[in-house]
Each structure stands twice: as C-alpha cells, then as structure tokens.
Amino acid sequence: NAGVTQTPKFQVLKTGQSMTLQCAQDMNHNSMYWYRQDPGMGLRLIYYSASEGTTDKGEVPNGYNVSRLNKREFSLRLESAAPSQTSVYFCASSDGRRGPYGYTFGSGTRLTVV
Amino acid sequence: QKEVEQNSGPLSVPEGAIASLNCTYSDRGSQSFFWYRQYSGKSPELIMFIYSNGDKEDGRFTAQLNKASQYVSLLIRDSQPSDSATYLCAGPMKTSYDKVIFGPGTSLSVIP
C-alpha cells in the first residue's frame, strides 16, 4: 500500500545544475500531476499527465520538463536549476474522472537551489 | 480575481470549539470542491469533498457549499489539538475541469 512514492526527499542543487525528480504510483491511476508549493502561494500545477503517453502544461511550466514513462511513473526534470525553483515539489495521482475524486499525494521533495 | 481564495489565517480556536474555515471561488460553473488537510512538513491529504448545494457531514467535519454565493466552508466540531494544520480548499480549474486548483490554505491552531 505504498500509494505515491517520490524520490529524493531532499536535494540541494547549485544554480545551473540539472536533476530529475522521480514519482511512481501503484494505484493504477491514469492521471498524474506535479505541483510546487511555496509559502503564501499554495500548490501550483507545473505539469500533468492525463494518461500514459500524454503530458500537458499547468500554471507554472517554465523551466521544467516531464516524462510519463509508463502508467506508473511520471518524472519531472529541471534542466538548469535557478534559485526561483527552490520549493517543495509534490507528485499526485488520481483516477482522472470528473467528479469529486481527490488526489493522492506523495511525501514531497524539498529542493533548494543555491 | 483568483479562482480559489481563502483567508490565510492563522485561525485559533480553543479545544472543543467549532472551527469554521471558508473559501470563495470565481467560476460559477464549478461543480465540486475538495478540502485537504496538510500538517506541517507533510503532504496534503483529502478529508472531504462536496459537489452539491447544502451540507455534507463526515464525523466531526461538515462541508457546506453555496453555489449562489460561490463559497464553500468546512466546519470542524469539537476541535482537537490534532486538528491543528493548514486546510486547503480546492476546486476544478476554470480552463480544464479535470484539473484542480488549490487555494493558499488557512492555518488552524487548536489551543488546549
């Protein structure tokens, strides 16, 4: 009953470095999401994937890329990290249907860019 | 106007009291709303959802939706110190109803 697993939990990057945040879910959900959370800003959608093989931009996609590797995995890549990308990143999944279906979130990745 | 707005608080209530958390939204077409609870340093967890006018009760929690006034609220009865957390209101994104947009959250502190 792992749910949504994110790795790593913590990361410090230097400006300009790249990294990939990994996310995997074992609930057979179709939809997966990447959010970032900043103080006072709430959760903001970066990218999402409605199903395997599809991805689309959210509210704040600049500086990020994603890959939906298969139904289980959805990764987020920072090609050239900037201090403005210091944040807590959450991956989430859902069954993707309309209606009152909520998300299941991973435990988060706390990223600091110096 | 932001799609989903909340008073950031902090809201403090004594143990045993009713905590009332409010959220307003801008899209009249929104049909369903969610309340998430987030403990400090943890990820959000879904605690309630509501998709019709009126009240929905689940234990000590009651969600209320008023579509005419475009607000949704969460009442927590008999508040406990373990209820101290940030509560996030979320509703469908105006441009795409299969995605959710979150409010900034209201911090609740229940004082023993």
mmCIF file of C-alpha atoms in Angstrom:
data_model
loop_
_atom_site.group_PDB
_atom_site.id
_atom_site.type_symbol
_atom_site.label_atom_id
_atom_site.label_comp_id
_atom_site.label_asym_id
_atom_site.label_seq_id
_atom_site.Cartn_x
_atom_site.Cartn_y
_atom_site.Cartn_z
ATOM 1 C CA ASN A 1 0.000 0.000 0.000
ATOM 2 C CA ALA A 2 2.783 2.421 -0.961
ATOM 3 C CA GLY A 3 0.500 4.847 -2.820
ATOM 4 C CA VAL A 4 2.651 7.570 -4.402
ATOM 5 C CA THR A 5 6.413 7.373 -3.923
ATOM 6 C CA GLN A 6 8.702 10.318 -4.583
ATOM 7 C CA THR A 7 12.465 10.412 -4.646
ATOM 8 C CA PRO A 8 14.586 12.073 -3.447
ATOM 9 C CA LYS A 9 13.102 13.609 -0.302
ATOM 10 C CA PHE A 10 15.696 16.366 -0.092
ATOM 11 C CA GLN A 11 18.069 17.880 -2.623
ATOM 12 C CA VAL A 12 20.422 20.831 -2.802
ATOM 13 C CA LEU A 13 21.481 21.991 -6.244
ATOM 14 C CA LYS A 14 23.772 24.693 -7.477
ATOM 15 C CA THR A 15 22.422 27.185 -9.976
ATOM 16 C CA GLY A 16 22.647 25.706 -13.470
ATOM 17 C CA GLN A 17 22.713 22.074 -12.393
ATOM 18 C CA SER A 18 20.113 19.641 -13.641
ATOM 19 C CA MET A 19 18.189 16.916 -11.876
ATOM 20 C CA THR A 20 15.189 14.648 -12.228
ATOM 21 C CA LEU A 21 12.541 14.130 -9.583
ATOM 22 C CA GLN A 22 11.033 10.673 -9.695
ATOM 23 C CA CYS A 23 7.449 9.703 -8.942
ATOM 24 C CA ALA A 24 5.738 6.330 -9.050
ATOM 25 C CA GLN A 25 2.236 5.217 -8.068
ATOM 26 C CA ASP A 26 0.877 1.733 -7.567
ATOM 27 C CA MET A 27 -2.857 2.518 -7.577
ATOM 28 C CA ASN A 28 -3.375 2.066 -11.310
ATOM 29 C CA HIS A 29 -4.354 5.716 -11.628
ATOM 30 C CA ASN A 30 -4.487 7.226 -15.091
ATOM 31 C CA SER A 31 -3.715 10.833 -14.157
ATOM 32 C CA MET A 32 -0.560 12.133 -12.553
ATOM 33 C CA TYR A 33 0.463 15.641 -11.569
ATOM 34 C CA TRP A 34 3.427 17.686 -10.447
ATOM 35 C CA TYR A 35 2.846 20.592 -8.093
ATOM 36 C CA ARG A 36 5.145 23.006 -6.357
ATOM 37 C CA GLN A 37 4.305 24.605 -3.035
ATOM 38 C CA ASP A 38 5.703 27.914 -1.904
ATOM 39 C CA PRO A 39 4.832 29.903 1.242
ATOM 40 C CA GLY A 40 1.726 32.005 0.690
ATOM 41 C CA MET A 41 1.266 30.691 -2.846
ATOM 42 C CA GLY A 42 -0.418 27.402 -2.199
ATOM 43 C CA LEU A 43 0.006 24.471 -4.544
ATOM 44 C CA ARG A 44 0.593 25.380 -8.175
ATOM 45 C CA LEU A 45 0.352 22.905 -11.025
ATOM 46 C CA ILE A 46 3.528 22.511 -13.075
ATOM 47 C CA TYR A 47 2.651 19.699 -15.470
ATOM 48 C CA TYR A 48 0.166 16.906 -15.611
ATOM 49 C CA SER A 49 -0.438 13.703 -17.499
ATOM 50 C CA ALA A 50 -3.994 12.572 -18.121
ATOM 51 C CA SER A 51 -2.880 9.159 -19.313
ATOM 52 C CA GLU A 52 0.174 7.200 -20.339
ATOM 53 C CA GLY A 53 1.841 8.882 -23.283
ATOM 54 C CA THR A 54 0.292 12.309 -22.781
ATOM 55 C CA THR A 55 1.542 15.360 -20.908
ATOM 56 C CA ASP A 56 0.404 18.953 -20.730
ATOM 57 C CA LYS A 57 1.421 22.220 -19.136
ATOM 58 C CA GLY A 58 -0.083 23.567 -15.951
ATOM 59 C CA GLU A 59 0.100 27.031 -14.403
ATOM 60 C CA VAL A 60 3.897 27.303 -13.994
ATOM 61 C CA PRO A 61 5.679 25.038 -16.533
ATOM 62 C CA ASN A 62 8.633 27.266 -17.413
ATOM 63 C CA GLY A 63 11.987 25.719 -16.548
ATOM 64 C CA TYR A 64 10.602 22.183 -16.248
ATOM 65 C CA ASN A 65 10.087 19.153 -18.438
ATOM 66 C CA VAL A 66 8.252 15.924 -17.726
ATOM 67 C CA SER A 67 8.148 12.356 -18.922
ATOM 68 C CA ARG A 68 5.351 9.879 -18.437
ATOM 69 C CA LEU A 69 7.477 6.787 -18.709
ATOM 70 C CA ASN A 70 4.594 4.343 -18.261
ATOM 71 C CA LYS A 71 1.329 4.259 -16.346
ATOM 72 C CA ARG A 72 3.134 4.109 -13.013
ATOM 73 C CA GLU A 73 5.905 6.667 -13.408
ATOM 74 C CA PHE A 74 5.937 10.401 -14.022
ATOM 75 C CA SER A 75 9.223 12.285 -13.727
ATOM 76 C CA LEU A 76 9.965 15.993 -13.501
ATOM 77 C CA ARG A 77 13.232 17.385 -14.843
ATOM 78 C CA LEU A 78 14.927 20.676 -14.113
ATOM 79 C CA GLU A 79 17.359 21.274 -16.955
ATOM 80 C CA SER A 80 19.148 24.302 -15.491
ATOM 81 C CA ALA A 81 18.121 24.948 -11.916
ATOM 82 C CA ALA A 82 17.511 28.514 -10.736
ATOM 83 C CA PRO A 83 17.070 29.853 -7.183
ATOM 84 C CA SER A 84 13.428 30.642 -8.065
ATOM 85 C CA GLN A 85 12.871 26.895 -8.295
ATOM 86 C CA THR A 86 13.588 26.440 -4.605
ATOM 87 C CA SER A 87 10.368 24.888 -3.395
ATOM 88 C CA VAL A 88 8.656 21.762 -2.153
ATOM 89 C CA TYR A 89 7.568 19.558 -5.026
ATOM 90 C CA PHE A 90 4.649 17.174 -4.755
ATOM 91 C CA CYS A 91 3.632 14.465 -7.131
ATOM 92 C CA ALA A 92 -0.005 13.363 -7.072
ATOM 93 C CA SER A 93 -2.221 10.901 -8.862
ATOM 94 C CA SER A 94 -5.929 10.377 -9.364
ATOM 95 C CA ASP A 95 -8.246 8.189 -11.381
ATOM 96 C CA GLY A 96 -8.793 11.189 -13.681
ATOM 97 C CA ARG A 97 -12.552 11.023 -13.896
ATOM 98 C CA ARG A 98 -14.731 14.080 -13.473
ATOM 99 C CA GLY A 99 -16.490 14.410 -10.215
ATOM 100 C CA PRO A 100 -15.473 14.515 -6.585
ATOM 101 C CA TYR A 101 -12.322 12.459 -6.833
ATOM 102 C CA GLY A 102 -9.373 13.687 -4.923
ATOM 103 C CA TYR A 103 -5.698 13.324 -5.343
ATOM 104 C CA THR A 104 -3.274 11.099 -3.522
ATOM 105 C CA PHE A 105 -0.045 12.952 -2.875
ATOM 106 C CA GLY A 106 3.490 11.718 -2.454
ATOM 107 C CA SER A 107 5.529 12.790 0.541
ATOM 108 C CA GLY A 108 7.261 15.596 -1.344
ATOM 109 C CA THR A 109 10.747 16.637 -2.395
ATOM 110 C CA ARG A 110 12.275 19.650 -0.689
ATOM 111 C CA LEU A 111 14.564 21.291 -3.239
ATOM 112 C CA THR A 112 16.973 24.115 -2.519
ATOM 113 C CA VAL A 113 18.843 25.843 -5.336
ATOM 114 C CA VAL A 114 21.809 27.921 -4.222
ATOM 115 C CA GLN B 1 -9.678 37.577 -9.036
ATOM 116 C CA LYS B 2 -8.035 34.287 -8.144
ATOM 117 C CA GLU B 3 -10.054 31.173 -8.897
ATOM 118 C CA VAL B 4 -9.998 29.933 -5.309
ATOM 119 C CA GLU B 5 -9.374 32.219 -2.346
ATOM 120 C CA GLN B 6 -9.007 31.592 1.347
ATOM 121 C CA ASN B 7 -8.206 33.649 4.408
ATOM 122 C CA SER B 8 -4.666 32.616 5.252
ATOM 123 C CA GLY B 9 -5.262 32.993 8.987
ATOM 124 C CA PRO B 10 -3.928 31.898 11.342
ATOM 125 C CA LEU B 11 -7.216 30.895 12.894
ATOM 126 C CA SER B 12 -7.062 29.992 16.553
ATOM 127 C CA VAL B 13 -9.859 28.209 18.403
ATOM 128 C CA PRO B 14 -9.983 26.639 21.867
ATOM 129 C CA GLU B 15 -10.199 22.886 22.183
ATOM 130 C CA GLY B 16 -13.784 21.695 21.924
ATOM 131 C CA ALA B 17 -14.976 24.703 19.923
ATOM 132 C CA ILE B 18 -16.206 24.787 16.325
ATOM 133 C CA ALA B 19 -13.633 25.863 13.759
ATOM 134 C CA SER B 20 -15.042 27.475 10.626
ATOM 135 C CA LEU B 21 -12.889 27.646 7.508
ATOM 136 C CA ASN B 22 -14.075 29.499 4.443
ATOM 137 C CA CYS B 23 -13.262 29.534 0.757
ATOM 138 C CA THR B 24 -14.639 31.551 -2.160
ATOM 139 C CA TYR B 25 -14.393 30.752 -5.835
ATOM 140 C CA SER B 26 -14.813 32.716 -9.024
ATOM 141 C CA ASP B 27 -16.067 30.150 -11.553
ATOM 142 C CA ARG B 28 -19.849 29.786 -11.369
ATOM 143 C CA GLY B 29 -19.572 26.591 -13.386
ATOM 144 C CA SER B 30 -17.575 24.763 -10.727
ATOM 145 C CA GLN B 31 -19.434 21.692 -9.541
ATOM 146 C CA SER B 32 -17.255 20.062 -6.923
ATOM 147 C CA PHE B 33 -14.902 21.125 -4.168
ATOM 148 C CA PHE B 34 -12.372 19.418 -2.011
ATOM 149 C CA TRP B 35 -10.873 20.065 1.376
ATOM 150 C CA TYR B 36 -7.365 18.875 2.099
ATOM 151 C CA ARG B 37 -5.558 18.909 5.413
ATOM 152 C CA GLN B 38 -1.805 19.434 5.496
ATOM 153 C CA TYR B 39 0.236 19.004 8.647
ATOM 154 C CA SER B 40 3.447 20.972 8.850
ATOM 155 C CA GLY B 41 6.130 19.319 6.744
ATOM 156 C CA LYS B 42 3.742 16.725 5.359
ATOM 157 C CA SER B 43 1.826 16.258 2.150
ATOM 158 C CA PRO B 44 -1.847 17.216 1.727
ATOM 159 C CA GLU B 45 -4.468 14.565 2.395
ATOM 160 C CA LEU B 46 -8.055 14.634 1.212
ATOM 161 C CA ILE B 47 -10.550 14.891 4.053
ATOM 162 C CA MET B 48 -13.811 15.989 2.421
ATOM 163 C CA PHE B 49 -15.378 16.634 -0.931
ATOM 164 C CA ILE B 50 -18.715 18.157 -1.820
ATOM 165 C CA TYR B 51 -20.452 18.573 -5.144
ATOM 166 C CA SER B 52 -23.976 19.686 -4.412
ATOM 167 C CA ASN B 53 -25.535 22.609 -2.643
ATOM 168 C CA GLY B 54 -26.038 22.167 1.050
ATOM 169 C CA ASP B 55 -24.164 20.292 3.733
ATOM 170 C CA LYS B 56 -22.179 17.105 3.800
ATOM 171 C CA GLU B 57 -21.229 15.598 7.127
ATOM 172 C CA ASP B 58 -18.460 13.115 7.925
ATOM 173 C CA GLY B 59 -17.816 12.599 11.603
ATOM 174 C CA ARG B 60 -16.736 15.888 13.135
ATOM 175 C CA PHE B 61 -16.379 17.522 9.713
ATOM 176 C CA THR B 62 -19.127 19.275 7.768
ATOM 177 C CA ALA B 63 -18.575 20.761 4.328
ATOM 178 C CA GLN B 64 -21.025 23.375 3.099
ATOM 179 C CA LEU B 65 -21.440 24.542 -0.481
ATOM 180 C CA ASN B 66 -23.413 27.609 -1.521
ATOM 181 C CA LYS B 67 -23.286 27.905 -5.292
ATOM 182 C CA ALA B 68 -25.373 31.089 -5.413
ATOM 183 C CA SER B 69 -22.884 32.907 -3.211
ATOM 184 C CA GLN B 70 -19.891 30.980 -4.553
ATOM 185 C CA TYR B 71 -18.449 29.921 -1.269
ATOM 186 C CA VAL B 72 -17.598 26.644 0.351
ATOM 187 C CA SER B 73 -16.835 26.141 4.008
ATOM 188 C CA LEU B 74 -15.517 23.477 6.332
ATOM 189 C CA LEU B 75 -16.745 23.209 9.911
ATOM 190 C CA ILE B 76 -14.839 21.165 12.441
ATOM 191 C CA ARG B 77 -16.862 20.386 15.551
ATOM 192 C CA ASP B 78 -15.287 19.565 18.912
ATOM 193 C CA SER B 79 -11.916 20.770 17.628
ATOM 194 C CA GLN B 80 -8.903 18.851 18.889
ATOM 195 C CA PRO B 81 -5.236 19.866 19.051
ATOM 196 C CA SER B 82 -4.623 17.167 16.429
ATOM 197 C CA ASP B 83 -6.740 19.250 14.030
ATOM 198 C CA SER B 84 -4.047 21.942 14.032
ATOM 199 C CA ALA B 85 -2.915 22.064 10.420
ATOM 200 C CA THR B 86 -3.298 24.041 7.228
ATOM 201 C CA TYR B 87 -6.542 23.416 5.376
ATOM 202 C CA LEU B 88 -6.527 23.743 1.614
ATOM 203 C CA CYS B 89 -9.644 24.388 -0.401
ATOM 204 C CA ALA B 90 -9.559 23.111 -3.983
ATOM 205 C CA GLY B 91 -11.889 23.273 -6.937
ATOM 206 C CA PRO B 92 -11.859 22.473 -10.641
ATOM 207 C CA MET B 93 -9.610 24.645 -12.756
ATOM 208 C CA LYS B 94 -11.653 27.032 -14.887
ATOM 209 C CA THR B 95 -9.816 26.151 -18.088
ATOM 210 C CA SER B 96 -9.928 22.410 -17.552
ATOM 211 C CA TYR B 97 -12.347 20.742 -15.199
ATOM 212 C CA ASP B 98 -10.287 17.583 -14.892
ATOM 213 C CA LYS B 99 -7.583 19.513 -13.065
ATOM 214 C CA VAL B 100 -7.807 21.005 -9.628
ATOM 215 C CA ILE B 101 -6.680 24.417 -8.434
ATOM 216 C CA PHE B 102 -5.824 24.986 -4.804
ATOM 217 C CA GLY B 103 -6.361 27.954 -2.556
ATOM 218 C CA PRO B 104 -3.417 29.217 -0.480
ATOM 219 C CA GLY B 105 -4.678 27.459 2.647
ATOM 220 C CA THR B 106 -5.850 28.544 6.095
ATOM 221 C CA SER B 107 -3.696 27.754 9.097
ATOM 222 C CA LEU B 108 -5.710 26.432 12.032
ATOM 223 C CA SER B 109 -4.413 26.242 15.570
ATOM 224 C CA VAL B 110 -6.467 24.475 18.239
ATOM 225 C CA ILE B 111 -5.430 25.622 21.689
ATOM 226 C CA PRO B 112 -5.662 23.029 24.502
#
